[in-house]
Coordinates of C-alpha atoms in Angstrom, one line a residue:
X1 CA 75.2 -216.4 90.6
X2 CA 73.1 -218.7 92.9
X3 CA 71.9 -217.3 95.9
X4 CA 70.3 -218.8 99.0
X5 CA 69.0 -216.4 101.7
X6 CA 67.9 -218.2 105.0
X7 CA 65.4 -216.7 107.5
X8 CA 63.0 -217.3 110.3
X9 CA 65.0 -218.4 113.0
X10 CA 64.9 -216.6 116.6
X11 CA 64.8 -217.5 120.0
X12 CA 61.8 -219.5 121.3
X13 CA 61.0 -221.8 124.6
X14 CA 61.2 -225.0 124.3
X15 CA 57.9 -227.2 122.9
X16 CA 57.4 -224.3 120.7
X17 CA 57.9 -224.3 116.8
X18 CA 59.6 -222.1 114.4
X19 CA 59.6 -222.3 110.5
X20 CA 62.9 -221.5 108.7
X21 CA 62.8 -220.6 105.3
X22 CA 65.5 -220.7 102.5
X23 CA 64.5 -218.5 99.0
X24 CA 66.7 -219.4 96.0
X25 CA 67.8 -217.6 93.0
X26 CA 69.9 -217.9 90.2
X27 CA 69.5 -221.1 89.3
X28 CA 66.9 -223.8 88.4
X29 CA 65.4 -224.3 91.6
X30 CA 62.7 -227.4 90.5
X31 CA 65.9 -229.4 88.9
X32 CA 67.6 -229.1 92.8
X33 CA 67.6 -231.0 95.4
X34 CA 67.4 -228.8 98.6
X35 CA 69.5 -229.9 102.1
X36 CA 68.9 -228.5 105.6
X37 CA 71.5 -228.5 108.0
X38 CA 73.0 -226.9 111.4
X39 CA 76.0 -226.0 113.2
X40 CA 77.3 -225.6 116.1
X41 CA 80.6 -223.8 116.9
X42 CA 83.3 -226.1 116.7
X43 CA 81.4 -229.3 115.5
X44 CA 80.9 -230.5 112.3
X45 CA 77.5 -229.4 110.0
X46 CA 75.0 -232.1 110.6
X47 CA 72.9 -232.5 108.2
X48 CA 68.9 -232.2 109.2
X49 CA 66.6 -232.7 106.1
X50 CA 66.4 -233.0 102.6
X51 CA 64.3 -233.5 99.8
X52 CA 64.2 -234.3 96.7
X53 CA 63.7 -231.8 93.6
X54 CA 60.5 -233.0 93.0
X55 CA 59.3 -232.9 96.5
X56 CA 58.3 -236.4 96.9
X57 CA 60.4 -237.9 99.1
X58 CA 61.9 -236.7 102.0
X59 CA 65.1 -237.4 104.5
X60 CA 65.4 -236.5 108.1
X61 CA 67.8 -237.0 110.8
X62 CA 67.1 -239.9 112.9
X63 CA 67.2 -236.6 115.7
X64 CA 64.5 -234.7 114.1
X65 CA 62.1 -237.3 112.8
X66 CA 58.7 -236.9 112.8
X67 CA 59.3 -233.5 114.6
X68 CA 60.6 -231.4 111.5
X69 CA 58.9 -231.7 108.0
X70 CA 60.9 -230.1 105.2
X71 CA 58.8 -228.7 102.3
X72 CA 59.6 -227.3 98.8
X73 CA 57.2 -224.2 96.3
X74 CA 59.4 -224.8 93.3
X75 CA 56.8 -221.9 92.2
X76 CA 58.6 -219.2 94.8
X77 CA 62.1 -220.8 94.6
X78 CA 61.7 -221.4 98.6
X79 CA 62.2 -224.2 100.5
X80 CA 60.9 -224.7 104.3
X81 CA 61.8 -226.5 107.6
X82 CA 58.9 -226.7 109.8
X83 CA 60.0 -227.1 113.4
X84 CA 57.9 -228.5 116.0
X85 CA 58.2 -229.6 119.4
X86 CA 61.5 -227.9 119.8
X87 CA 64.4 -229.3 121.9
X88 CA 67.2 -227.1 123.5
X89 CA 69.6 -229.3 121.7
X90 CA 68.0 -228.2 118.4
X91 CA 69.8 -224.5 119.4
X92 CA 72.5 -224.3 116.0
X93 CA 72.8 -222.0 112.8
X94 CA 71.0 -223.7 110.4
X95 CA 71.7 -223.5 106.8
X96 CA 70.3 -224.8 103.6
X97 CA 72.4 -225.7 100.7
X98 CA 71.5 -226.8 97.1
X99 CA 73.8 -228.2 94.1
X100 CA 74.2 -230.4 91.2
X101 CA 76.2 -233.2 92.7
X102 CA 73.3 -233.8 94.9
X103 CA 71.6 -236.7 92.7
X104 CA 70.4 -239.4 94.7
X105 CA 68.4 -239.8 98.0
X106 CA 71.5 -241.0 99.9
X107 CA 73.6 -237.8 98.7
X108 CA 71.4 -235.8 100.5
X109 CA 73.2 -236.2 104.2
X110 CA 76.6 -235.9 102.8
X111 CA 77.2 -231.7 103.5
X112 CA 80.7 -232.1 100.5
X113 CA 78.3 -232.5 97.6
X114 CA 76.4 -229.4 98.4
X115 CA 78.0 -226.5 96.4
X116 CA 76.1 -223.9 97.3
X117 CA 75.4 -222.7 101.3
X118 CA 73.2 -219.9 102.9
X119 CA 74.2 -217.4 105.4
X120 CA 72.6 -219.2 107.8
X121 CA 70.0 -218.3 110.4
X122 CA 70.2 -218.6 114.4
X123 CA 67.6 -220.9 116.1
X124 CA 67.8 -221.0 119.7
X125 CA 65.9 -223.2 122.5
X126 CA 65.9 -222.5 126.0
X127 CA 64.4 -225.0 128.5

């Protein structure tokens, strides 16, 4: 069965960074397109970053751009968030989420296509 198993997150000051990984297993992780996305309790997911199965193009929340860099090794079925320059309201449980009905670049924000979700890891900002 497909697995996704989120780590790296922690607690760190704000203007630091923190990279979040995500390693995959049981399926065909290069034929995947790979999501990033947070929570906080009582809101909706938001969606973060995503990027296509080949790795060439990339999506990022208006929020996080040019802060965050998401990053795929199809060779270790892992995909990363690289976060920089860290903002208190980053603070959420961030997941990553894979599945087949993610096709197209502008599927990759919608969190119902994704079929498959991590645990999710705690990243926390203080000011």
């Amino acid at each position: 069965q497909v697995q996704l198993v989120e780590s790296g997150g922690g607690l760190v000051q704000a203007g630091y960074s923190l990279r979040l990984s995500c390693a995959a297993s049981g399926l065909a992780f290069s034929s995947f397109s790979m999501g990033w996305f947070r929570q906080l309790p009582g809101k909706e997911r938001e969606f973060v970053a995503g990027i296509r199965r080949s790795g060439g193009v990339n999506y990022y929340a208006d929020s996080v751009k040019g802060r965050f860099t998401i990053t795929r090794d199809n060779a270790k079925n892992t995909v990363y968030l690289q976060m920089n320059s860290l903002k208190p309201e980053d603070t959420a449980v961030y997941y990553c989420a894979t599945g087949p009905r993610v096709v197209s670049s502008r599927d990759l924000c919608t969190a119902g296509l994704y079929d498959y979700w991590g645990q999710g890891t705690q990243v926390t900002v203080s000011s």
